[in-house]
Amino acid sequence: GVGMGMTAPVSITAFPAEDGSLQQKVKVSLRIPSQFQDNPPCPSDESIKIEERQGMTIYSMQFGGYAKEVDYVNYAAKLKSVLGSEAAYRKDFYLCNGYDPPMKPYGRRNEVWFVKE
């Protein structure tokens, strides 16, 4: 029953298939606003879980526009290509991040993150 407003980024954990496409399972994460960090309200929907995300080092690639799945897949492929074989990062998932409300038409910011091992 507590409204917390929207936070950024909205982070989607994507699980790539062998061909680079995304599997149907995804995990959407929203940041709990600062004033609720110490005592977050309990979700009324049992499919919603509160998790603490540990600190991480990431490799990131930024792009604009209204991001679709194909955009995240393409930018993940570009990031993989730029990093080459020398960088050690998690291959079983990556994070797709959007920073803007749906009604913002211009200057949109999206990122693909690979988590460094």
PDB file of C-alpha atoms in Angstrom:
ATOM      1  CA  GLY A   1       0.000   0.000   0.000  1.00  0.00           C
ATOM      2  CA  VAL A   2       3.012   2.336  -0.118  1.00  0.00           C
ATOM      3  CA  GLY A   3       3.722   4.209  -3.350  1.00  0.00           C
ATOM      4  CA  MET A   4       7.457   4.528  -3.929  1.00  0.00           C
ATOM      5  CA  GLY A   5       7.560   6.113  -7.373  1.00  0.00           C
ATOM      6  CA  MET A   6       9.806   4.994 -10.222  1.00  0.00           C
ATOM      7  CA  THR A   7      13.543   4.560  -9.839  1.00  0.00           C
ATOM      8  CA  ALA A   8      16.350   4.210 -12.340  1.00  0.00           C
ATOM      9  CA  PRO A   9      17.703   2.148 -13.747  1.00  0.00           C
ATOM     10  CA  VAL A  10      15.157  -0.533 -14.407  1.00  0.00           C
ATOM     11  CA  SER A  11      17.445  -3.531 -14.716  1.00  0.00           C
ATOM     12  CA  ILE A  12      16.517  -6.709 -16.578  1.00  0.00           C
ATOM     13  CA  THR A  13      18.706  -9.767 -16.117  1.00  0.00           C
ATOM     14  CA  ALA A  14      18.875 -11.489 -19.492  1.00  0.00           C
ATOM     15  CA  PHE A  15      19.943 -15.079 -19.992  1.00  0.00           C
ATOM     16  CA  PRO A  16      21.433 -15.556 -23.481  1.00  0.00           C
ATOM     17  CA  ALA A  17      20.871 -18.745 -25.467  1.00  0.00           C
ATOM     18  CA  GLU A  18      23.655 -20.380 -27.492  1.00  0.00           C
ATOM     19  CA  ASP A  19      22.746 -18.331 -30.600  1.00  0.00           C
ATOM     20  CA  GLY A  20      22.867 -15.027 -28.653  1.00  0.00           C
ATOM     21  CA  SER A  21      19.086 -14.611 -28.494  1.00  0.00           C
ATOM     22  CA  LEU A  22      17.494 -14.246 -25.085  1.00  0.00           C
ATOM     23  CA  GLN A  23      15.790 -17.093 -23.274  1.00  0.00           C
ATOM     24  CA  GLN A  24      12.214 -16.483 -22.190  1.00  0.00           C
ATOM     25  CA  LYS A  25      13.155 -16.257 -18.509  1.00  0.00           C
ATOM     26  CA  VAL A  26      14.064 -12.768 -17.324  1.00  0.00           C
ATOM     27  CA  LYS A  27      14.384 -11.059 -13.973  1.00  0.00           C
ATOM     28  CA  VAL A  28      13.317  -7.423 -13.628  1.00  0.00           C
ATOM     29  CA  SER A  29      14.938  -5.432 -10.806  1.00  0.00           C
ATOM     30  CA  LEU A  30      13.918  -2.034  -9.487  1.00  0.00           C
ATOM     31  CA  ARG A  31      15.930  -0.010  -7.004  1.00  0.00           C
ATOM     32  CA  ILE A  32      14.196   0.665  -3.715  1.00  0.00           C
ATOM     33  CA  PRO A  33      14.349   4.442  -3.065  1.00  0.00           C
ATOM     34  CA  SER A  34      16.777   5.645  -0.396  1.00  0.00           C
ATOM     35  CA  GLN A  35      14.158   6.468   2.230  1.00  0.00           C
ATOM     36  CA  PHE A  36      12.952   2.821   2.141  1.00  0.00           C
ATOM     37  CA  GLN A  37      16.386   1.121   2.068  1.00  0.00           C
ATOM     38  CA  ASP A  38      16.626   0.376   5.807  1.00  0.00           C
ATOM     39  CA  ASN A  39      13.051  -0.880   6.153  1.00  0.00           C
ATOM     40  CA  PRO A  40      11.481  -1.711   2.772  1.00  0.00           C
ATOM     41  CA  PRO A  41       7.730  -2.361   2.682  1.00  0.00           C
ATOM     42  CA  CYS A  42       6.773  -6.039   2.345  1.00  0.00           C
ATOM     43  CA  PRO A  43       5.501  -6.936  -1.125  1.00  0.00           C
ATOM     44  CA  SER A  44       1.864  -8.064  -1.222  1.00  0.00           C
ATOM     45  CA  ASP A  45       2.560 -10.236  -4.299  1.00  0.00           C
ATOM     46  CA  GLU A  46       4.536 -13.392  -3.517  1.00  0.00           C
ATOM     47  CA  SER A  47       6.266 -13.308  -6.924  1.00  0.00           C
ATOM     48  CA  ILE A  48       8.038 -10.101  -5.851  1.00  0.00           C
ATOM     49  CA  LYS A  49      11.185 -10.613  -3.784  1.00  0.00           C
ATOM     50  CA  ILE A  50      13.416  -8.120  -2.029  1.00  0.00           C
ATOM     51  CA  GLU A  51      17.078  -8.859  -2.730  1.00  0.00           C
ATOM     52  CA  GLU A  52      20.236  -7.022  -1.870  1.00  0.00           C
ATOM     53  CA  ARG A  53      22.498  -6.645  -4.877  1.00  0.00           C
ATOM     54  CA  GLN A  54      26.138  -6.844  -3.888  1.00  0.00           C
ATOM     55  CA  GLY A  55      28.677  -4.411  -5.301  1.00  0.00           C
ATOM     56  CA  MET A  56      30.046  -5.366  -8.691  1.00  0.00           C
ATOM     57  CA  THR A  57      32.432  -4.206 -11.372  1.00  0.00           C
ATOM     58  CA  ILE A  58      30.904  -4.067 -14.819  1.00  0.00           C
ATOM     59  CA  TYR A  59      31.798  -3.612 -18.451  1.00  0.00           C
ATOM     60  CA  SER A  60      29.185  -1.335 -20.004  1.00  0.00           C
ATOM     61  CA  MET A  61      28.022  -0.087 -23.386  1.00  0.00           C
ATOM     62  CA  GLN A  62      25.555   2.804 -23.630  1.00  0.00           C
ATOM     63  CA  PHE A  63      23.053   3.496 -26.437  1.00  0.00           C
ATOM     64  CA  GLY A  64      19.974   5.660 -27.011  1.00  0.00           C
ATOM     65  CA  GLY A  65      16.427   5.326 -28.285  1.00  0.00           C
ATOM     66  CA  TYR A  66      13.509   3.171 -27.203  1.00  0.00           C
ATOM     67  CA  ALA A  67      15.356  -0.075 -26.496  1.00  0.00           C
ATOM     68  CA  LYS A  68      13.853  -3.348 -27.655  1.00  0.00           C
ATOM     69  CA  GLU A  69      15.115  -6.872 -27.067  1.00  0.00           C
ATOM     70  CA  VAL A  70      16.938  -6.878 -30.407  1.00  0.00           C
ATOM     71  CA  ASP A  71      18.797  -3.696 -29.399  1.00  0.00           C
ATOM     72  CA  TYR A  72      20.031  -5.239 -26.163  1.00  0.00           C
ATOM     73  CA  VAL A  73      21.081  -8.405 -27.999  1.00  0.00           C
ATOM     74  CA  ASN A  74      22.943  -6.374 -30.654  1.00  0.00           C
ATOM     75  CA  TYR A  75      24.702  -4.131 -28.131  1.00  0.00           C
ATOM     76  CA  ALA A  76      25.640  -7.141 -26.006  1.00  0.00           C
ATOM     77  CA  ALA A  77      27.244  -8.643 -29.132  1.00  0.00           C
ATOM     78  CA  LYS A  78      29.098  -5.359 -29.764  1.00  0.00           C
ATOM     79  CA  LEU A  79      30.326  -5.217 -26.170  1.00  0.00           C
ATOM     80  CA  LYS A  80      31.470  -8.823 -26.385  1.00  0.00           C
ATOM     81  CA  SER A  81      33.365  -8.007 -29.585  1.00  0.00           C
ATOM     82  CA  VAL A  82      35.016  -4.906 -28.084  1.00  0.00           C
ATOM     83  CA  LEU A  83      36.111  -6.836 -24.979  1.00  0.00           C
ATOM     84  CA  GLY A  84      37.578  -9.698 -27.002  1.00  0.00           C
ATOM     85  CA  SER A  85      38.829 -12.836 -25.326  1.00  0.00           C
ATOM     86  CA  GLU A  86      40.993 -11.127 -22.680  1.00  0.00           C
ATOM     87  CA  ALA A  87      38.222  -9.803 -20.400  1.00  0.00           C
ATOM     88  CA  ALA A  88      36.811 -12.168 -17.780  1.00  0.00           C
ATOM     89  CA  TYR A  89      33.074 -11.661 -17.252  1.00  0.00           C
ATOM     90  CA  ARG A  90      29.975 -13.742 -16.516  1.00  0.00           C
ATOM     91  CA  LYS A  91      28.731 -15.392 -19.697  1.00  0.00           C
ATOM     92  CA  ASP A  92      25.540 -16.940 -18.265  1.00  0.00           C
ATOM     93  CA  PHE A  93      23.682 -13.611 -17.954  1.00  0.00           C
ATOM     94  CA  TYR A  94      23.977  -9.887 -18.581  1.00  0.00           C
ATOM     95  CA  LEU A  95      22.016  -6.848 -17.454  1.00  0.00           C
ATOM     96  CA  CYS A  96      19.866  -4.643 -19.691  1.00  0.00           C
ATOM     97  CA  ASN A  97      19.276  -1.231 -18.120  1.00  0.00           C
ATOM     98  CA  GLY A  98      16.890   1.579 -18.989  1.00  0.00           C
ATOM     99  CA  TYR A  99      17.064   4.961 -17.259  1.00  0.00           C
ATOM    100  CA  ASP A 100      14.102   6.895 -18.637  1.00  0.00           C
ATOM    101  CA  PRO A 101      10.330   6.997 -18.159  1.00  0.00           C
ATOM    102  CA  PRO A 102       8.304   5.648 -21.099  1.00  0.00           C
ATOM    103  CA  MET A 103       7.011   9.101 -22.046  1.00  0.00           C
ATOM    104  CA  LYS A 104      10.468  10.620 -22.596  1.00  0.00           C
ATOM    105  CA  PRO A 105      10.829  10.771 -26.395  1.00  0.00           C
ATOM    106  CA  TYR A 106      14.391  12.102 -26.817  1.00  0.00           C
ATOM    107  CA  GLY A 107      17.777  11.735 -25.163  1.00  0.00           C
ATOM    108  CA  ARG A 108      17.027   8.261 -23.839  1.00  0.00           C
ATOM    109  CA  ARG A 109      19.770   6.267 -22.108  1.00  0.00           C
ATOM    110  CA  ASN A 110      20.128   2.499 -22.103  1.00  0.00           C
ATOM    111  CA  GLU A 111      23.076   0.290 -21.140  1.00  0.00           C
ATOM    112  CA  VAL A 112      24.170  -3.309 -21.427  1.00  0.00           C
ATOM    113  CA  TRP A 113      26.275  -4.542 -18.484  1.00  0.00           C
ATOM    114  CA  PHE A 114      28.560  -7.565 -18.301  1.00  0.00           C
ATOM    115  CA  VAL A 115      29.567  -8.418 -14.739  1.00  0.00           C
ATOM    116  CA  LYS A 116      33.328  -8.788 -14.318  1.00  0.00           C
ATOM    117  CA  GLU A 117      34.480 -12.077 -12.778  1.00  0.00           C
TER     118      GLU A 117
END
